mmCIF file of N, CA and C in Angstrom:
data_model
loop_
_atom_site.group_PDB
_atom_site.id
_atom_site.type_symbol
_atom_site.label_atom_id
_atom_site.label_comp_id
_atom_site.label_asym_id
_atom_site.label_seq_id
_atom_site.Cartn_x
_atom_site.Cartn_y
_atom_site.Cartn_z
ATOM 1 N N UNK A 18 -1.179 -24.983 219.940
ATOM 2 C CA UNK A 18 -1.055 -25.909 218.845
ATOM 3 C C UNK A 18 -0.132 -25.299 217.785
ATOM 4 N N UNK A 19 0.819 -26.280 216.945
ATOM 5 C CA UNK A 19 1.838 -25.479 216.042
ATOM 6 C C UNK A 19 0.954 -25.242 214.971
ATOM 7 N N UNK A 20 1.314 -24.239 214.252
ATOM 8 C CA UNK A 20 0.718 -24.466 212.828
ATOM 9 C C UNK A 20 1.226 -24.513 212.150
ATOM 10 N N UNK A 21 1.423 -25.315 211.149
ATOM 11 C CA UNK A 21 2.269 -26.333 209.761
ATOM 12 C C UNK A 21 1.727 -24.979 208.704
ATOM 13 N N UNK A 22 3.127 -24.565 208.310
ATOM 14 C CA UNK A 22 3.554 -24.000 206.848
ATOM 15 C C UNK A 22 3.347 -24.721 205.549
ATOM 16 N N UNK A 23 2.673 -23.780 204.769
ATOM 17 C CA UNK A 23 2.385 -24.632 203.411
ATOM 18 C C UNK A 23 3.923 -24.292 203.114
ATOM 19 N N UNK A 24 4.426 -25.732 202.350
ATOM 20 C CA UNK A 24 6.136 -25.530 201.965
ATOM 21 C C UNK A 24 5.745 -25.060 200.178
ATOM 22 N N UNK A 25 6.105 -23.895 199.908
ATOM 23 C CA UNK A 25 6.409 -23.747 198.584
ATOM 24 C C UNK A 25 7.203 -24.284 197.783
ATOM 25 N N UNK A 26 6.256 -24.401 196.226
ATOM 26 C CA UNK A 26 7.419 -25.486 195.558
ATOM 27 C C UNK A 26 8.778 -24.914 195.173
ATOM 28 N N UNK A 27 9.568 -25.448 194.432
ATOM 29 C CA UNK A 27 11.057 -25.069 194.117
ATOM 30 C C UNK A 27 10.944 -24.944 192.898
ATOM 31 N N UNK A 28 11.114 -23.801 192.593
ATOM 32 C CA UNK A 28 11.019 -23.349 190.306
ATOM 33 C C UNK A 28 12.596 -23.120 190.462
ATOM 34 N N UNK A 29 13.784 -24.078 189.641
ATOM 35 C CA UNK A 29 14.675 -24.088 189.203
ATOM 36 C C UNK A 29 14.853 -24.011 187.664
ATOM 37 N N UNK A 30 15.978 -23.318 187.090
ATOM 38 C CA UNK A 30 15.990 -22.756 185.608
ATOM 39 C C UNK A 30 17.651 -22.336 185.600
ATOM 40 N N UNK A 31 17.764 -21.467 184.686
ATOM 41 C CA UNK A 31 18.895 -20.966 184.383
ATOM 42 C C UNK A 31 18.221 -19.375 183.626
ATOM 43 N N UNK A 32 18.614 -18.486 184.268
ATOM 44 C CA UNK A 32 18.353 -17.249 183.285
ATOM 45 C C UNK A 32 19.145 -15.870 182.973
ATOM 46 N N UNK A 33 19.034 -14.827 183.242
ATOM 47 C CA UNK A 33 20.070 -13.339 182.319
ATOM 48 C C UNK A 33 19.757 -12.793 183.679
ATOM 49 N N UNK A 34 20.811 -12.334 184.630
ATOM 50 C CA UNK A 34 20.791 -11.350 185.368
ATOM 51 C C UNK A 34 21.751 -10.609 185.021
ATOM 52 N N UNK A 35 20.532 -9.663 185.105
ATOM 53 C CA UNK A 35 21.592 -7.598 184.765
ATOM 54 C C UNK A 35 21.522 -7.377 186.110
ATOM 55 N N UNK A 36 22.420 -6.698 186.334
ATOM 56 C CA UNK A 36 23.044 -5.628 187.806
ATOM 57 C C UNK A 36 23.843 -4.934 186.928
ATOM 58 N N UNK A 37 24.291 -3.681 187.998
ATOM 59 C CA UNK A 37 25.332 -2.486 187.826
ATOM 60 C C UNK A 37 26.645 -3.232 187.319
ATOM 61 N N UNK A 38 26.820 -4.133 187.798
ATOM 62 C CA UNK A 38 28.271 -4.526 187.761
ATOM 63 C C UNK A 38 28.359 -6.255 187.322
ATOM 64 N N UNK A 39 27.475 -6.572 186.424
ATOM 65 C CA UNK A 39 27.319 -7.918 185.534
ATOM 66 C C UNK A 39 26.318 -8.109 184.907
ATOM 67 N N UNK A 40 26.270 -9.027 184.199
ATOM 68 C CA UNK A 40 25.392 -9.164 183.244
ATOM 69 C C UNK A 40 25.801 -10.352 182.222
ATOM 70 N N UNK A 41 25.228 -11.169 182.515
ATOM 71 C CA UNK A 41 25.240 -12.562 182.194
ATOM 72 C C UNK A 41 24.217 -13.579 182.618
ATOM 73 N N UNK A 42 24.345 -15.359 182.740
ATOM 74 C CA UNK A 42 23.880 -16.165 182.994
ATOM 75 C C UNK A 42 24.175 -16.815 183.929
ATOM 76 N N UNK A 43 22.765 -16.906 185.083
ATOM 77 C CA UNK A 43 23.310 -17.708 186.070
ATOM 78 C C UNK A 43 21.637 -18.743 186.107
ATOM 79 N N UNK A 44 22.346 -19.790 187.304
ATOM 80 C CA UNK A 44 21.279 -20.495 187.983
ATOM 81 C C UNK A 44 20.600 -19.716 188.597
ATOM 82 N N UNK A 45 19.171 -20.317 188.874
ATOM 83 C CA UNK A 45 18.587 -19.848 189.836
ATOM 84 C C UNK A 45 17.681 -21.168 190.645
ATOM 85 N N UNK A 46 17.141 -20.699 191.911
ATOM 86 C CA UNK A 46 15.722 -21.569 192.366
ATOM 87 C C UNK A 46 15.344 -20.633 193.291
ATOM 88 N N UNK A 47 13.542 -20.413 193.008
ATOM 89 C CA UNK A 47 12.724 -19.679 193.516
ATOM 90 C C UNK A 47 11.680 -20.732 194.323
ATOM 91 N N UNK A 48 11.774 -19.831 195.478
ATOM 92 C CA UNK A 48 10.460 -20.999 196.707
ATOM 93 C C UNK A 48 9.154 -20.212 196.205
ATOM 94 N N UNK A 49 8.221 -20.939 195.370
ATOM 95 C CA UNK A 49 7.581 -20.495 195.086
ATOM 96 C C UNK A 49 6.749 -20.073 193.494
ATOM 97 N N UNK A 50 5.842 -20.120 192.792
ATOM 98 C CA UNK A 50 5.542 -19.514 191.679
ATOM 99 C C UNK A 50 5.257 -18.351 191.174
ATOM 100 N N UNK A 51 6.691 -17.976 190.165
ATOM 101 C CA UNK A 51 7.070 -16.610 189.907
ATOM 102 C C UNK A 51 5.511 -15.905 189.355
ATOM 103 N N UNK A 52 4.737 -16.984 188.759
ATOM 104 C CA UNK A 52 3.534 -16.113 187.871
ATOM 105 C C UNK A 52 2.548 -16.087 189.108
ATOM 106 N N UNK A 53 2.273 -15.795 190.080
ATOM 107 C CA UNK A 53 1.533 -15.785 190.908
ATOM 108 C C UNK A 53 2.007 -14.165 191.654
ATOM 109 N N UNK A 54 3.124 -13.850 191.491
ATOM 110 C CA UNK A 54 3.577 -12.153 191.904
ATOM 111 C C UNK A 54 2.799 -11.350 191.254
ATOM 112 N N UNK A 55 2.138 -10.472 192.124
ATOM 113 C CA UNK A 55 1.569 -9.382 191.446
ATOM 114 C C UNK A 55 1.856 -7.482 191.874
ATOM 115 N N UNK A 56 1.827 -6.981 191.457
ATOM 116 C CA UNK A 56 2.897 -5.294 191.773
ATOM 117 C C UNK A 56 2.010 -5.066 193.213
ATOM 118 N N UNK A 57 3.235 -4.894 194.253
ATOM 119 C CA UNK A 57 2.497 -4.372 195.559
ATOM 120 C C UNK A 57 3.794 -5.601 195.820
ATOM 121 N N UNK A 58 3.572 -5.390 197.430
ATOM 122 C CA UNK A 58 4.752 -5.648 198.516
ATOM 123 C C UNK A 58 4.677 -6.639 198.968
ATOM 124 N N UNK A 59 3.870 -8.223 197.780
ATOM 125 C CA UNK A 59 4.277 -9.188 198.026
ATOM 126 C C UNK A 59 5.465 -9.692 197.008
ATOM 127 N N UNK A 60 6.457 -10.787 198.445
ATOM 128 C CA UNK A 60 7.451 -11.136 197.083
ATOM 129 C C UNK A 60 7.739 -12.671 197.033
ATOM 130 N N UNK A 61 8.780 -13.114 196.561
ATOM 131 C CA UNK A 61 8.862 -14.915 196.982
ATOM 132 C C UNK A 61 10.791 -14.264 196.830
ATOM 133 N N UNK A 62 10.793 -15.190 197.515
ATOM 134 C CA UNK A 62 12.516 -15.602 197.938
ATOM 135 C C UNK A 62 13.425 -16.254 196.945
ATOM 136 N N UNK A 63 14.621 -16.346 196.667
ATOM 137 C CA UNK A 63 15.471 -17.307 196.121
ATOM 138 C C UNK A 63 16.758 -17.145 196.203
ATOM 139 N N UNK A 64 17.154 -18.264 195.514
ATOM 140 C CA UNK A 64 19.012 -18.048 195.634
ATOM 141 C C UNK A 64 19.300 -18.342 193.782
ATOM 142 N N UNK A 65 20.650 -17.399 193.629
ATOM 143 C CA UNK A 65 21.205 -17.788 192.443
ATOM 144 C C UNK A 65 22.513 -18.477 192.641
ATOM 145 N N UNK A 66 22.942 -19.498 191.863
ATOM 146 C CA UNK A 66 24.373 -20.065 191.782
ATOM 147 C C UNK A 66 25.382 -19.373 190.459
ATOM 148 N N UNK A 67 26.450 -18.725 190.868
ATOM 149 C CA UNK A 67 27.444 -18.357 189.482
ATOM 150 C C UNK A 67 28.772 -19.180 190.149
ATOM 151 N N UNK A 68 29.984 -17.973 190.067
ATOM 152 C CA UNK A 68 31.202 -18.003 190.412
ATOM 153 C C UNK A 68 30.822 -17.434 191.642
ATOM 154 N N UNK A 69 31.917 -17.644 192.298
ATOM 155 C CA UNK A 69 32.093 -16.779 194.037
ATOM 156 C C UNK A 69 32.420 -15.680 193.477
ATOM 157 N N UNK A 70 32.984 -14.993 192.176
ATOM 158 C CA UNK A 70 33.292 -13.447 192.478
ATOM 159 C C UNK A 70 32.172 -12.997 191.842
ATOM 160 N N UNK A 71 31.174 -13.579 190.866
ATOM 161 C CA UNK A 71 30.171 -12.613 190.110
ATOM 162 C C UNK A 71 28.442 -12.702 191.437
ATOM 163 N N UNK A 72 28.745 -14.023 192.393
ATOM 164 C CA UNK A 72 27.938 -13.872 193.680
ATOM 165 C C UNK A 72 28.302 -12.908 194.463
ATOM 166 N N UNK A 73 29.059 -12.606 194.663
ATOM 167 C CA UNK A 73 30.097 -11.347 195.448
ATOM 168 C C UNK A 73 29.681 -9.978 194.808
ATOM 169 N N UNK A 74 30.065 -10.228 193.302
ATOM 170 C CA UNK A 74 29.891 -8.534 192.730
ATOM 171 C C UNK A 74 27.881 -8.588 192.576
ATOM 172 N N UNK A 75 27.300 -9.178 192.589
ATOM 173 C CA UNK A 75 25.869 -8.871 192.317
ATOM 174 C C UNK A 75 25.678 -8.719 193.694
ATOM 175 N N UNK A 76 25.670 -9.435 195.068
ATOM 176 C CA UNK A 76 25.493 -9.153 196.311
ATOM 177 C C UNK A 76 25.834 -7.479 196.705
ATOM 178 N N UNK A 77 27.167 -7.282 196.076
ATOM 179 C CA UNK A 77 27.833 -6.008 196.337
ATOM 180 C C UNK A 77 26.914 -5.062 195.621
ATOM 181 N N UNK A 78 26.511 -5.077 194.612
ATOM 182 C CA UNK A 78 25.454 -4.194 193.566
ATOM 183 C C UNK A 78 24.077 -4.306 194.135
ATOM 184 N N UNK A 79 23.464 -4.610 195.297
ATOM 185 C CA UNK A 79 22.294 -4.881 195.468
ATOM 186 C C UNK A 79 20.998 -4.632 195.392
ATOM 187 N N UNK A 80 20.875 -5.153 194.316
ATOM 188 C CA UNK A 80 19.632 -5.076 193.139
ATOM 189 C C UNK A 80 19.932 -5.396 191.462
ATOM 190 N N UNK A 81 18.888 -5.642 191.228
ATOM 191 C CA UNK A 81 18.891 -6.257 189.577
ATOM 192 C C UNK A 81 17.917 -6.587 188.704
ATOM 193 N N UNK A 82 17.998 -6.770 188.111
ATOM 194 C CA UNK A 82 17.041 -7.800 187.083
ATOM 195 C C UNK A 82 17.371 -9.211 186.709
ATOM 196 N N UNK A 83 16.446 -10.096 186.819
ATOM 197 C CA UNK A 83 16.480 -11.355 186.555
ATOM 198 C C UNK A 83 15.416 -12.020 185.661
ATOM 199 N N UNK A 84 15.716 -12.235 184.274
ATOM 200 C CA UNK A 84 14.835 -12.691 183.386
ATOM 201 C C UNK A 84 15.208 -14.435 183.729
ATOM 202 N N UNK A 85 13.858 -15.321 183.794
ATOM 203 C CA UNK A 85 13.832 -15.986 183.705
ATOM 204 C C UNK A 85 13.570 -17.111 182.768
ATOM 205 N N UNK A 86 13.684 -18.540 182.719
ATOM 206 C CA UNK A 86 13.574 -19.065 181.769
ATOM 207 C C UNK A 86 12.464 -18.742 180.527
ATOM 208 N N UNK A 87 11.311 -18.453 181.367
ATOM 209 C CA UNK A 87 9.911 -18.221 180.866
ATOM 210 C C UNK A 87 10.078 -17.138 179.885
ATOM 211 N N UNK A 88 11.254 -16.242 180.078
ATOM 212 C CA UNK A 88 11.202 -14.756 179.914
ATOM 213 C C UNK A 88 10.696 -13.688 180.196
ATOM 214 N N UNK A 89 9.935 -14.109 181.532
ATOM 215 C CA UNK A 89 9.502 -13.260 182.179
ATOM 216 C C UNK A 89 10.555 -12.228 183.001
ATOM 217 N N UNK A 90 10.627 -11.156 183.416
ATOM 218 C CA UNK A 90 11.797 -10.267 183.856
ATOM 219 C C UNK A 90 11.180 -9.938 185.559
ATOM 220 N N UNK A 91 11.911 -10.071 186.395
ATOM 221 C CA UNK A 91 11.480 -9.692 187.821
ATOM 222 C C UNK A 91 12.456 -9.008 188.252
ATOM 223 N N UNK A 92 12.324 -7.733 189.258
ATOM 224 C CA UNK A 92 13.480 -6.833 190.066
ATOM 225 C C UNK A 92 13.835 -7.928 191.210
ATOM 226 N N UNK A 93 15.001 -8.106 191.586
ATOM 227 C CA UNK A 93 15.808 -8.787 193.035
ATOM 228 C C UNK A 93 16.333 -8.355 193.822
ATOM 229 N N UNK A 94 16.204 -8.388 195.105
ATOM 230 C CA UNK A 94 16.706 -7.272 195.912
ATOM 231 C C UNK A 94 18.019 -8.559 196.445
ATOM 232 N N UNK A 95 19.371 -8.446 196.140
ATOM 233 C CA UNK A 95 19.955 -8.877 197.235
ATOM 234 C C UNK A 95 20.081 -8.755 198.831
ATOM 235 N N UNK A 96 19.618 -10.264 199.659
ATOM 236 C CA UNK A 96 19.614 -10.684 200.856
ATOM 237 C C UNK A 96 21.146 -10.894 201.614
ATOM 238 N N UNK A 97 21.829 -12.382 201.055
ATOM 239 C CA UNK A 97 22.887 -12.116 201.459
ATOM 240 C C UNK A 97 23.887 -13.278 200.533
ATOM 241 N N UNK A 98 25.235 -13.406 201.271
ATOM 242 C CA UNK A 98 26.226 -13.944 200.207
ATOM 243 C C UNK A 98 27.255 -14.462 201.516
ATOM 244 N N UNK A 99 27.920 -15.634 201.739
ATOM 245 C CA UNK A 99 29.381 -15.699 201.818
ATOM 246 C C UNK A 99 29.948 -15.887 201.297
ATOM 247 N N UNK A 100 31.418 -15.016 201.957
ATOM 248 C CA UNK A 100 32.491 -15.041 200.871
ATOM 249 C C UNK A 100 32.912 -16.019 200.622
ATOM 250 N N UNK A 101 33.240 -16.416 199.887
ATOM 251 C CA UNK A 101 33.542 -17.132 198.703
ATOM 252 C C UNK A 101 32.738 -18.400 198.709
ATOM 253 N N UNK A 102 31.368 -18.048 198.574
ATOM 254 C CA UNK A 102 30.484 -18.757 198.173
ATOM 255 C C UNK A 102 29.865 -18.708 196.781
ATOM 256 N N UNK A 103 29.448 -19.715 195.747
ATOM 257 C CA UNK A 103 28.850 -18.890 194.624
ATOM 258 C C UNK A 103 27.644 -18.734 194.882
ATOM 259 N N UNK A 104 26.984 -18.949 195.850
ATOM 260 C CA UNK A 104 25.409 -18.655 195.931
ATOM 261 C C UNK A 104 25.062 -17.344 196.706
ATOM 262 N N UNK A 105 24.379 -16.648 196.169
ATOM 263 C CA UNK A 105 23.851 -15.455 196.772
ATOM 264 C C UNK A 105 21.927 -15.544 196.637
ATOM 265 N N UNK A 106 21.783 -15.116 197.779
ATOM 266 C CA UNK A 106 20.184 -14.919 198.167
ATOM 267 C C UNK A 106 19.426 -13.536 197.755
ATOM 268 N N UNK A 107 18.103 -13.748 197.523
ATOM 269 C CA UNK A 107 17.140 -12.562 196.662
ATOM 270 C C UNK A 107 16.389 -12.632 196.865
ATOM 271 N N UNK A 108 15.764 -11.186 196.886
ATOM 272 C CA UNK A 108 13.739 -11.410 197.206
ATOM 273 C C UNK A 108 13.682 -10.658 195.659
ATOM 274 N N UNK A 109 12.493 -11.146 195.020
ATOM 275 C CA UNK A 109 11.948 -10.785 193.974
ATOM 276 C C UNK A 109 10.473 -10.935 194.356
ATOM 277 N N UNK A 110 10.411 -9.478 193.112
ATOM 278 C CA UNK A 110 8.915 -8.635 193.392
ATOM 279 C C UNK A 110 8.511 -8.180 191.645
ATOM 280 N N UNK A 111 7.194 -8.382 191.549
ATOM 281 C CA UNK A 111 7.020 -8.266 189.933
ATOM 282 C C UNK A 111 7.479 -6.655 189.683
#
């Protein structure tokens, strides 16, 4: 028998990601509710939207900080990016 995935909701915003090599404002959407992370080696997934070169240079820097609308601050591990795409993928962990 299959078993059906609970689909997590979609938290979309705009917030401040710092990396090594930027630091500014981008989109984001997270599968999932950011206040429900707690410290330990669970995480929830997402993607951010910028430019194709500041998706490129944060992919390339992989890792960051991402304050969100809430102002809450979460670490992101960059997943992945095509080139010259502006969306790049992230796991975040409190």
């Amino acid at each position: 028998m299959a078993r059906i995935r609970k689909q997590l909701p979609a938290n979309l915003g705009a917030g401040e990601l710092k990396c090594r090599g930027y630091r500014g404002q981008v989109d984001y959407q997270i599968q999932g509710e950011p206040t429900t992370l707690r410290p330990g080696p669970s995480r929830l997934r997402g993607s951010l939207t910028s430019t194709p070169e500041v998706a490129e240079q944060v992919f390339r820097d992989g890792d960051g900080e991402l304050t969100l609308e809430s102002g809450a601050t979460y670490r992101i591990t960059m997943l992945g990016h095509s080139s010259g795409s502006g969306v790049a993928y992230f796991e975040m962990r409190a």
